[in-house]
Coordinates of C-alpha atoms and ligand atoms in Angstrom, one line a residue:
Chain M
M540 CA -12.1 26.7 0.5
V541 CA -13.6 25.6 -2.0
A542 CA -15.0 23.1 -0.6
L543 CA -16.9 26.2 1.3
L544 CA -17.8 27.1 -2.3
R545 CA -18.9 24.3 -3.1
Y546 CA -21.1 24.0 0.1
A547 CA -22.9 26.8 -0.1
A548 CA -23.7 25.9 -4.2
V549 CA -25.1 23.0 -2.9
I550 CA -27.1 24.7 -0.5
L551 CA -28.1 27.2 -2.4
V552 CA -29.6 24.9 -4.9
I553 CA -31.1 23.0 -2.4
G554 CA -32.7 25.9 -0.9
V555 CA -34.5 27.1 -4.3
L556 CA -35.8 23.3 -5.0
W557 CA -37.0 23.8 -1.1
K558 CA -38.7 26.2 -2.0
I559 CA -39.9 25.4 -4.6
A560 CA -41.4 22.6 -2.9
S561 CA -43.1 24.5 -0.1
V562 CA -44.8 26.3 -2.5
A563 CA -46.4 23.6 -3.9
L564 CA -47.0 21.3 -1.0
G565 CA -48.2 24.5 1.0
N566 CA -45.8 26.3 3.6
M567 CA -48.3 24.4 7.1
I568 CA -46.7 20.9 6.3
L569 CA -43.1 22.4 4.5
P570 CA -42.1 25.7 6.0
D571 CA -40.2 28.5 3.7
P572 CA -36.6 27.7 3.6
L573 CA -36.0 31.0 4.7
D574 CA -38.3 30.5 7.9
A575 CA -36.8 27.1 8.6
M576 CA -33.2 29.1 8.2
G577 CA -33.8 31.7 10.5
A578 CA -35.4 30.0 13.2
F579 CA -32.3 27.3 12.9
L580 CA -29.5 30.0 13.2
S581 CA -31.3 31.7 15.8
A582 CA -31.0 27.9 17.9
M583 CA -27.7 28.6 17.1
G584 CA -27.3 31.2 19.0
T585 CA -29.1 29.0 22.4
A586 CA -27.5 26.9 25.2
G587 CA -30.4 24.7 24.8
F588 CA -29.2 24.1 21.3
W589 CA -26.0 23.1 21.8
K590 CA -27.1 20.6 24.4
H591 CA -28.6 18.2 21.9
F592 CA -26.1 18.7 19.2
A593 CA -23.4 17.9 21.6
A594 CA -25.5 14.8 23.3
S595 CA -25.8 14.1 19.6
A596 CA -22.0 14.9 18.3
W597 CA -21.1 12.7 21.3
R598 CA -23.2 9.8 21.3
V599 CA -21.9 9.4 17.3
V600 CA -18.1 9.9 17.7
A601 CA -18.1 8.1 20.9
A602 CA -19.6 5.1 18.5
M603 CA -17.5 6.1 15.4
A604 CA -14.1 5.3 17.6
L605 CA -15.1 2.0 18.9
A606 CA -16.1 0.9 16.3
W607 CA -13.1 2.1 14.8
G608 CA -11.1 0.8 17.7
I609 CA -12.4 -2.8 17.5
A610 CA -12.8 -3.4 14.0
F611 CA -10.4 -2.0 12.5
P612 CA -7.1 -4.1 14.1
L613 CA -9.7 -7.0 13.6
G614 CA -9.8 -6.5 10.4
L615 CA -5.8 -6.6 10.3
L616 CA -5.9 -9.7 11.8
M617 CA -8.5 -11.6 10.0
G618 CA -6.9 -10.2 6.8
S619 CA -3.3 -11.3 7.3
V620 CA -3.8 -14.5 9.6
R621 CA -5.4 -17.4 7.7
R622 CA -6.5 -19.9 10.5
L623 CA -8.3 -17.1 12.6
D624 CA -10.3 -16.3 8.9
A625 CA -11.0 -19.6 8.2
M626 CA -13.0 -19.4 11.8
L627 CA -14.2 -15.7 11.7
A628 CA -15.5 -15.5 8.2
P629 CA -18.1 -17.5 8.6
F630 CA -19.8 -15.7 11.3
V631 CA -19.3 -12.3 10.0
F632 CA -20.5 -12.7 6.3
L633 CA -23.0 -14.6 7.6
T634 CA -24.5 -12.1 10.1
Y635 CA -23.2 -9.5 7.5
P636 CA -26.8 -9.0 5.6
I637 CA -29.0 -9.3 9.1
P638 CA -30.3 -5.7 9.7
K639 CA -28.2 -5.4 12.8
I640 CA -30.8 -2.5 13.7
V641 CA -33.3 -5.0 14.9
L642 CA -31.3 -5.9 17.7
L643 CA -32.3 -2.3 19.3
P644 CA -34.7 -3.8 21.6
V645 CA -32.1 -6.1 23.1
F646 CA -29.5 -3.4 23.3
L647 CA -31.8 -1.0 25.1
L648 CA -32.8 -4.1 27.6
I649 CA -29.2 -5.5 28.6
L650 CA -27.5 -1.9 28.3
G651 CA -30.5 0.1 29.5
L652 CA -31.7 3.2 28.0
G653 CA -28.6 5.5 28.3
D654 CA -26.0 6.5 25.9
S655 CA -24.6 2.9 25.7
S656 CA -26.5 1.3 24.1
K657 CA -27.2 3.8 21.4
I658 CA -23.4 3.9 21.6
A659 CA -23.5 0.6 21.0
M660 CA -26.0 0.3 18.4
I661 CA -24.0 2.8 16.0
S662 CA -20.8 0.9 16.6
L663 CA -22.1 -2.3 16.1
I664 CA -23.2 -1.1 12.9
L665 CA -20.7 1.4 11.5
G666 CA -17.7 -1.4 12.9
Y667 CA -19.2 -4.4 10.7
Q668 CA -18.3 -2.1 7.5
I669 CA -14.8 -1.3 8.6
L670 CA -14.1 -4.6 9.6
V671 CA -15.4 -6.1 6.5
T672 CA -13.3 -2.9 4.2
T673 CA -10.0 -3.3 6.0
R674 CA -10.4 -7.3 6.1
D675 CA -10.8 -7.3 2.0
G676 CA -8.0 -4.3 1.9
V677 CA -5.6 -6.0 3.7
R678 CA -6.3 -9.5 1.7
A679 CA -5.9 -7.3 -1.6
I680 CA -2.5 -6.2 -0.6
H681 CA 0.5 -7.1 -3.4
P682 CA 3.1 -9.3 -2.3
K683 CA 4.8 -8.0 -3.5
Y684 CA 5.0 -5.2 -1.0
F685 CA 6.2 -8.1 2.4
D686 CA 8.7 -9.2 -0.8
S687 CA 10.3 -5.6 -0.1
V688 CA 10.9 -5.9 3.4
R689 CA 11.1 -9.5 4.0
S690 CA 14.6 -8.9 1.4
L691 CA 15.5 -5.9 3.7
G692 CA 16.4 -8.6 6.6
G693 CA 12.7 -7.5 7.6
S694 CA 11.1 -9.1 11.0
R695 CA 7.3 -9.7 10.9
W696 CA 7.0 -6.8 13.1
N697 CA 8.5 -4.8 10.5
L698 CA 5.9 -5.9 7.9
V699 CA 3.2 -5.0 10.2
T700 CA 4.1 -1.7 10.8
E701 CA 5.9 -1.1 7.8
V702 CA 3.1 -2.5 5.2
L703 CA 0.2 -4.2 7.1
V704 CA -1.2 -1.2 8.9
P705 CA 0.1 1.5 5.4
A706 CA -1.7 -0.2 3.1
A707 CA -4.8 -1.3 5.1
L708 CA -5.5 2.5 6.6
P709 CA -6.7 3.9 3.1
H710 CA -9.6 1.5 2.7
G711 CA -10.3 2.0 7.0
F712 CA -10.4 5.5 6.9
T713 CA -13.2 5.1 3.1
S714 CA -15.6 3.1 5.5
L715 CA -15.1 5.6 8.3
R716 CA -15.9 8.3 5.9
L717 CA -18.8 6.7 3.7
G718 CA -19.6 4.8 7.3
T719 CA -20.8 8.9 8.5
G720 CA -24.1 8.9 6.6
V721 CA -24.8 5.7 8.1
A722 CA -23.9 6.8 11.1
V723 CA -26.2 9.8 11.5
A724 CA -29.3 7.6 10.4
V725 CA -28.7 5.1 12.9
L726 CA -28.3 7.9 15.6
F727 CA -31.9 9.7 14.7
F728 CA -33.5 6.1 14.9
V729 CA -31.8 5.1 18.4
E730 CA -32.7 9.1 19.3
S731 CA -36.0 9.0 18.1
F732 CA -37.2 7.3 21.3
A733 CA -36.5 6.6 24.9
T734 CA -34.5 9.8 25.3
T735 CA -35.1 13.4 26.0
S736 CA -31.5 15.0 24.5
G737 CA -30.0 14.5 21.3
L738 CA -31.4 16.5 17.8
G739 CA -33.2 12.8 16.8
Y740 CA -34.8 13.6 19.8
I741 CA -35.9 17.4 18.5
I742 CA -37.4 16.1 15.2
M743 CA -39.5 13.3 17.2
D744 CA -40.6 15.9 19.9
A745 CA -40.8 19.3 16.9
W746 CA -42.9 16.8 14.7
G747 CA -45.3 14.9 18.4
A748 CA -45.9 18.7 18.5
M749 CA -46.2 19.5 14.2
D750 CA -44.1 22.3 15.1
Y751 CA -42.6 22.4 11.7
I752 CA -40.3 24.6 12.0
R753 CA -38.9 23.1 15.1
M754 CA -38.4 19.8 13.4
F755 CA -36.1 21.4 10.4
T756 CA -34.6 23.2 13.4
G757 CA -33.7 19.2 14.3
I758 CA -32.8 18.3 10.5
L759 CA -30.5 21.0 9.7
G760 CA -28.7 20.7 12.9
M761 CA -28.9 16.4 12.0
S762 CA -27.5 17.8 8.4
L763 CA -24.5 19.9 10.1
L764 CA -23.2 17.1 12.2
G765 CA -23.5 14.8 9.5
A766 CA -21.1 17.1 7.8
V767 CA -19.3 17.7 10.3
L768 CA -18.5 14.3 11.0
Y769 CA -17.8 13.5 6.6
E770 CA -15.3 16.4 6.8
A771 CA -13.8 15.5 10.0
A772 CA -13.4 11.6 8.3
N773 CA -12.2 13.0 5.0
L774 CA -9.5 15.6 6.7
L775 CA -8.3 12.5 8.6
E776 CA -8.0 10.4 5.2
K777 CA -5.7 13.2 3.7
R778 CA -3.6 14.1 6.1
L779 CA -2.6 10.1 7.0
C780 CA -3.1 8.7 3.9
R781 CA -1.3 11.9 1.6
W782 CA 0.7 8.9 -0.6
M783 CA -3.2 8.0 -2.0
F784 CA -3.7 11.5 -3.2
L785 CA -1.1 12.1 -5.2
R786 CA -0.9 12.2 -8.9
K787 CA 2.3 11.6 -11.6
K788 CA 3.3 14.9 -12.5
S789 CA 4.0 14.8 -16.0
Chain K
M1472 CA 31.9 -15.5 -2.5
L1473 CA 28.7 -16.9 -4.1
R1474 CA 28.1 -20.7 -5.4
A1475 CA 24.8 -21.8 -5.8
E1476 CA 25.4 -25.6 -6.0
A1477 CA 22.5 -27.5 -7.8
L1478 CA 20.1 -25.3 -7.6
E1479 CA 16.8 -27.4 -8.3
K1480 CA 12.6 -26.0 -7.5
R1481 CA 8.9 -27.1 -8.3
F1482 CA 5.9 -25.8 -7.5
G1483 CA 4.0 -28.9 -7.2
A1484 CA 4.5 -31.0 -9.1
E1485 CA 5.5 -28.3 -11.9
A1486 CA 9.4 -28.4 -12.0
V1487 CA 10.6 -24.9 -12.7
L1488 CA 14.3 -24.8 -11.8
N1489 CA 16.9 -27.5 -12.0
N1490 CA 20.6 -28.5 -11.4
V1491 CA 21.5 -24.7 -11.4
S1492 CA 25.0 -24.1 -10.3
F1493 CA 27.7 -21.7 -11.0
S1494 CA 29.7 -19.8 -9.1
L1495 CA 30.9 -15.7 -8.0
G1496 CA 34.2 -14.7 -7.7
E1497 CA 35.4 -11.0 -5.5
E1498 CA 34.4 -8.0 -7.9
E1499 CA 32.5 -9.8 -10.6
T1500 CA 29.6 -9.5 -11.9
I1501 CA 27.5 -12.3 -14.0
A1502 CA 24.6 -11.6 -16.2
V1503 CA 22.0 -14.4 -16.4
V1504 CA 19.8 -13.9 -19.6
G1505 CA 17.0 -16.6 -20.2
P1506 CA 13.0 -16.2 -22.2
S1507 CA 10.3 -14.6 -19.8
G1508 CA 8.7 -17.3 -17.8
C1509 CA 12.2 -19.6 -17.3
G1510 CA 12.8 -19.1 -14.1
K1511 CA 14.9 -15.7 -13.8
T1512 CA 13.1 -14.4 -10.3
T1513 CA 12.8 -17.4 -9.1
L1514 CA 16.7 -18.1 -9.5
L1515 CA 17.6 -14.8 -7.4
Y1516 CA 14.3 -15.3 -5.1
M1517 CA 16.6 -18.1 -3.7
L1518 CA 19.6 -16.4 -4.2
C1519 CA 18.8 -13.9 -1.0
G1520 CA 17.1 -16.7 0.6
L1521 CA 13.0 -15.7 0.6
S1522 CA 12.1 -18.5 -1.2
A1523 CA 13.7 -21.9 -0.2
P1524 CA 15.5 -24.0 -3.1
S1525 CA 14.0 -27.4 -3.5
A1526 CA 17.4 -28.8 -3.8
G1527 CA 21.1 -28.1 -3.5
Q1528 CA 21.9 -24.8 -1.8
V1529 CA 23.2 -21.4 -2.0
L1530 CA 26.5 -20.5 -0.4
L1531 CA 27.6 -17.0 0.7
D1532 CA 31.8 -16.9 1.9
G1533 CA 31.0 -19.6 2.3
K1534 CA 28.3 -20.4 4.9
P1535 CA 24.8 -21.7 3.4
V1536 CA 22.2 -18.5 2.6
N1537 CA 18.6 -19.9 4.7
G1538 CA 16.7 -16.7 5.1
P1539 CA 16.3 -12.8 3.9
R1540 CA 19.5 -10.9 5.3
S1541 CA 21.0 -7.4 5.3
D1542 CA 23.5 -8.1 3.8
I1543 CA 22.1 -9.4 0.2
S1544 CA 20.1 -6.7 -1.7
I1545 CA 18.0 -7.5 -3.8
I1546 CA 16.6 -5.0 -6.7
L1547 CA 12.8 -6.6 -7.2
Q1548 CA 11.8 -6.5 -10.6
D1549 CA 9.4 -3.8 -10.3
Y1550 CA 11.2 -1.9 -7.9
G1551 CA 9.1 -2.8 -4.7
L1552 CA 9.1 0.7 -3.3
L1553 CA 6.4 1.3 -0.8
P1554 CA 4.1 4.0 -2.2
W1555 CA 3.4 5.1 1.2
K1556 CA 6.5 6.1 2.2
T1557 CA 8.9 8.6 0.7
V1558 CA 11.6 8.6 -1.4
L1559 CA 14.5 9.4 1.8
D1560 CA 12.0 6.8 3.8
N1561 CA 12.0 4.2 0.9
V1562 CA 16.1 4.2 0.7
A1563 CA 16.2 4.3 4.8
L1564 CA 14.1 1.3 5.2
G1565 CA 16.8 -1.2 4.7
L1566 CA 18.9 0.7 8.6
K1567 CA 15.5 0.9 10.0
V1568 CA 15.1 -2.9 9.8
Q1569 CA 18.7 -3.1 10.7
G1570 CA 18.0 -1.1 14.3
V1571 CA 19.8 2.4 12.5
G1572 CA 19.0 4.7 14.6
R1573 CA 16.9 7.8 12.8
R1574 CA 19.3 10.7 12.0
K1575 CA 22.1 8.3 10.5
R1576 CA 20.4 6.3 8.5
L1577 CA 18.1 9.5 6.7
Q1578 CA 22.0 11.1 6.5
R1579 CA 22.9 8.0 5.4
A1580 CA 20.2 7.9 2.7
E1581 CA 20.6 11.0 1.7
A1582 CA 23.9 10.2 0.2
V1583 CA 23.3 7.5 -1.5
L1584 CA 20.5 9.7 -3.2
D1585 CA 23.0 12.4 -4.3
E1586 CA 25.6 10.0 -5.4
L1587 CA 22.6 8.5 -8.3
G1588 CA 21.4 12.2 -8.6
I1589 CA 18.2 12.3 -7.9
A1590 CA 18.6 13.8 -3.7
A1591 CA 15.6 16.7 -4.9
K1592 CA 13.2 13.8 -5.0
A1593 CA 13.9 13.1 -1.4
G1594 CA 11.0 14.2 0.1
D1595 CA 8.4 12.8 -3.4
Y1596 CA 6.5 9.6 -3.1
P1597 CA 7.2 6.9 -5.6
G1598 CA 4.4 7.3 -7.4
T1599 CA 5.0 11.1 -8.3
L1600 CA 8.2 9.5 -10.0
S1601 CA 9.2 8.7 -13.0
G1602 CA 10.0 5.1 -13.7
G1603 CA 13.3 6.0 -14.1
Q1604 CA 13.5 8.0 -11.1
Q1605 CA 12.1 5.0 -9.5
Q1606 CA 14.5 2.7 -11.1
R1607 CA 17.3 5.6 -9.1
V1608 CA 16.2 5.4 -5.6
A1609 CA 15.7 1.2 -5.9
I1610 CA 18.9 1.1 -6.8
A1611 CA 20.2 4.3 -4.0
R1612 CA 17.8 1.3 -1.6
A1613 CA 19.7 -1.8 -2.3
F1614 CA 23.2 -0.2 -2.3
V1615 CA 22.4 2.5 1.4
T1616 CA 23.1 -1.4 3.0
R1617 CA 26.4 -1.3 2.3
P1618 CA 25.6 -5.5 1.0
R1619 CA 27.9 -8.1 0.2
L1620 CA 26.3 -9.4 -2.4
M1621 CA 23.7 -7.3 -5.1
L1622 CA 21.2 -8.3 -6.6
L1623 CA 19.0 -7.0 -10.5
D1624 CA 15.3 -8.8 -11.2
E1625 CA 15.7 -6.7 -15.1
P1626 CA 16.1 -3.4 -13.7
F1627 CA 15.9 -2.0 -16.6
S1628 CA 13.3 -3.5 -19.0
S1629 CA 10.3 -1.8 -18.4
L1630 CA 12.7 1.7 -18.9
D1631 CA 12.5 2.9 -22.5
A1632 CA 15.0 2.8 -24.2
M1633 CA 16.9 6.2 -23.9
T1634 CA 16.8 6.2 -20.0
R1635 CA 17.3 2.5 -20.3
E1636 CA 21.1 3.7 -21.7
K1637 CA 21.2 6.0 -19.4
M1638 CA 20.2 3.9 -16.6
Q1639 CA 23.4 1.2 -16.6
G1640 CA 25.5 4.0 -17.5
I1641 CA 24.5 4.9 -13.9
M1642 CA 24.5 1.3 -13.2
L1643 CA 28.0 1.4 -14.2
N1644 CA 29.3 3.8 -12.6
V1645 CA 28.4 2.7 -8.8
W1646 CA 28.9 -0.4 -9.4
S1647 CA 32.3 1.0 -10.6
R1648 CA 33.2 2.4 -7.3
R1649 CA 32.2 -0.1 -5.2
R1650 CA 32.7 -3.2 -6.6
V1651 CA 30.2 -5.2 -4.8
P1652 CA 29.4 -8.5 -6.6
S1653 CA 26.3 -9.0 -8.3
V1654 CA 23.9 -10.9 -9.9
L1655 CA 22.0 -9.3 -12.8
V1656 CA 19.5 -11.3 -14.5
T1657 CA 17.9 -10.3 -17.7
H1658 CA 16.0 -10.8 -21.3
S1659 CA 18.5 -8.4 -22.9
L1660 CA 21.3 -10.0 -25.0
E1661 CA 22.9 -7.0 -25.1
E1662 CA 21.9 -5.4 -21.2
A1663 CA 24.1 -8.6 -20.4
V1664 CA 27.3 -8.5 -23.0
T1665 CA 27.1 -4.7 -21.7
L1666 CA 26.9 -5.6 -17.3
G1667 CA 27.8 -9.1 -17.0
R1668 CA 31.0 -10.3 -16.2
K1669 CA 30.1 -14.1 -16.9
I1670 CA 27.1 -14.6 -18.9
L1671 CA 24.8 -17.4 -18.0
V1672 CA 22.6 -19.0 -20.5
L1673 CA 19.6 -20.6 -18.6
G1674 CA 16.9 -23.4 -21.6
G1675 CA 15.4 -25.7 -21.3
S1676 CA 12.0 -26.9 -19.4
P1677 CA 12.6 -26.8 -16.2
A1678 CA 15.4 -24.4 -17.1
T1679 CA 18.9 -25.2 -16.6
P1680 CA 22.0 -23.5 -17.2
V1681 CA 23.5 -24.3 -21.6
A1682 CA 26.2 -22.5 -21.7
C1683 CA 28.2 -20.1 -19.9
F1684 CA 30.1 -17.1 -22.0
D1685 CA 33.4 -14.8 -20.3
N1686 CA 33.3 -11.9 -21.0
P1687 CA 36.4 -9.5 -20.5
G1688 CA 35.1 -6.9 -22.1
F1689 CA 31.9 -5.9 -19.6
G1690 CA 31.3 -2.6 -17.8
D1691 CA 32.0 -0.6 -21.1
P1692 CA 28.6 0.9 -22.2
D1693 CA 29.8 0.8 -25.9
L1694 CA 31.2 -2.9 -26.0
K1695 CA 28.2 -4.1 -27.7
T1696 CA 29.6 -2.0 -31.0
T1697 CA 32.7 -3.6 -31.6
D1698 CA 33.9 -6.6 -33.1
A1699 CA 34.5 -8.1 -30.0
G1700 CA 30.4 -7.4 -28.8
F1701 CA 29.4 -8.6 -31.6
A1702 CA 31.0 -11.8 -31.4
M1703 CA 29.9 -12.2 -27.9
L1704 CA 26.4 -11.4 -28.9
R1705 CA 26.1 -13.8 -32.1
D1706 CA 27.2 -16.8 -29.3
I1707 CA 24.8 -16.2 -27.2
R1708 CA 22.3 -16.5 -29.9
K1709 CA 23.4 -19.7 -32.1
T1710 CA 23.5 -20.8 -27.8
L1711 CA 19.9 -19.6 -27.5
E1712 CA 18.3 -21.0 -30.5
E1713 CA 19.6 -24.0 -30.2
R1714 CA 18.7 -24.5 -27.3
W1715 CA 14.9 -23.1 -27.6
Ligands
ADP1954 N1 5.1 -19.0 -6.4 C1 4.6 -19.4 -7.4 N2 3.5 -20.6 -7.4 C2 3.8 -21.2 -8.1 N3 4.8 -21.1 -9.4 C3 5.5 -19.9 -9.5 C4 5.9 -19.4 -8.7 N4 6.6 -18.3 -9.0 C5 6.7 -18.6 -10.2 N5 6.5 -19.1 -10.9 C6 6.5 -20.0 -11.7 O1 8.0 -20.1 -12.6 C7 8.1 -20.3 -13.4 C8 8.7 -19.0 -13.6 O2 9.1 -17.6 -12.9 P1 9.3 -17.0 -12.9 O3 10.6 -16.8 -12.0 O4 8.7 -15.3 -12.2 O5 10.2 -16.4 -14.8 P2 11.1 -15.1 -14.8 O6 11.6 -14.8 -14.1 O7 12.1 -16.1 -15.9 O8 10.0 -14.7 -16.2 C9 6.8 -19.4 -14.2 O9 6.1 -20.7 -14.5 C10 6.0 -19.1 -12.7 O10 4.4 -19.6 -13.4
MG1955 MG1 11.4 -12.5 -13.8

């Protein structure tokens, strides 16, 4: 409820700034916020909009799931198995600063123009962040927690399930939540050519046709998608790592 | 029932403990005193098998302790509670790793929490508890497995004076009912005199036992205000001053 009010307040402020900018620039370039909003709302009543929205949502959600499914376990392994880390860390950290997005043409050549190359691109970029954050998070786990479980006679498997995974989860979820912004940005990029579906396609198509009202329908749709993903990741984190968000009642 | 034989611990070139021997009988407690950094935690880690001695051995009921085991409980220096588990799940963890079924282990955990007067916090996370409450949870966690031997690493040192006295009382209460042989490490001489049937003084560098006092009056919270208690404290202080 509070979150909704906060969103409403932010939308209001942005709307006012937008209005000022559209008056200043002339509403050929920047349409009136009420017009754009009206067009967006009426588009939300059409199946066509939701088809594009669903195409985009599928790509980004599949990519996030794929990135999480590979990068989180790999981060756990790298953070806890020294020998593996010594082998893999140089690869990860030397390639970390390379902008992965430049590999998109390679992905398109290998995986084709369909969804798989788009999903792979997004999950590669997101996966790097999850991998590095999780690995560093695991290395920062205080040894006393492992001692605590070992002292009870706990097995290696107990250490994994009672310490490693629960201690690393918040790091993994935080990087997932912060990664939603990057994921949607990459989504826009991979949807801006070689496809005829998705919100990124709407934006670029309308831009080419100088239909700025429709362009903003795409832009607002992307914003909605980003906000929903962020909140979903946030909720998941709060749910599964509840202990992180409690304060001492004094 | 417990014997430490010529225990020695080195970390690389640095020798921390040298030639530590003592024994502990049934229904006995031993308090190990020594200044911070002298190797008290290291000693307890060897006694429970969390760390292997560089030389010497630990015998429990005549058999060597070679690794952590569920019949030796240790209360770690800062309690060792897992912040991502509720109080109840923390207490039940020792039973969980033993393979005790969920219902049974939660029941037993609840019973011990109840005994320590902290059952109301069963569903809370450790991070929301006060130091004294966390301490009680840690005691519950250590007793729930009905250990053969109990090790306590400065259990009350991070509590304020009033809470500490209260916790010592609670500890004595639980102990008098179960009489689990216990090794208590502390840098507080008064605590040693209150809780230790024997008092082992570590001194020197590397640290080694310099004296072992017999303290038949232990277990009485008011001992430290009696003549016998005063005399005991004075003797220990004198030994420490001579050796440090
Ligand atoms: N794992 C370790 N590696 C290296 N040195 C250690 C390790 N554990 C303890 N020490 C050293 O051993 C000494 C004794 O430590 P400790 O047993 O924690 O003392 P105490 O519990 O009496 O305060 C300290 O000098 C500490 O630096
Ligand atoms: Mg210590």
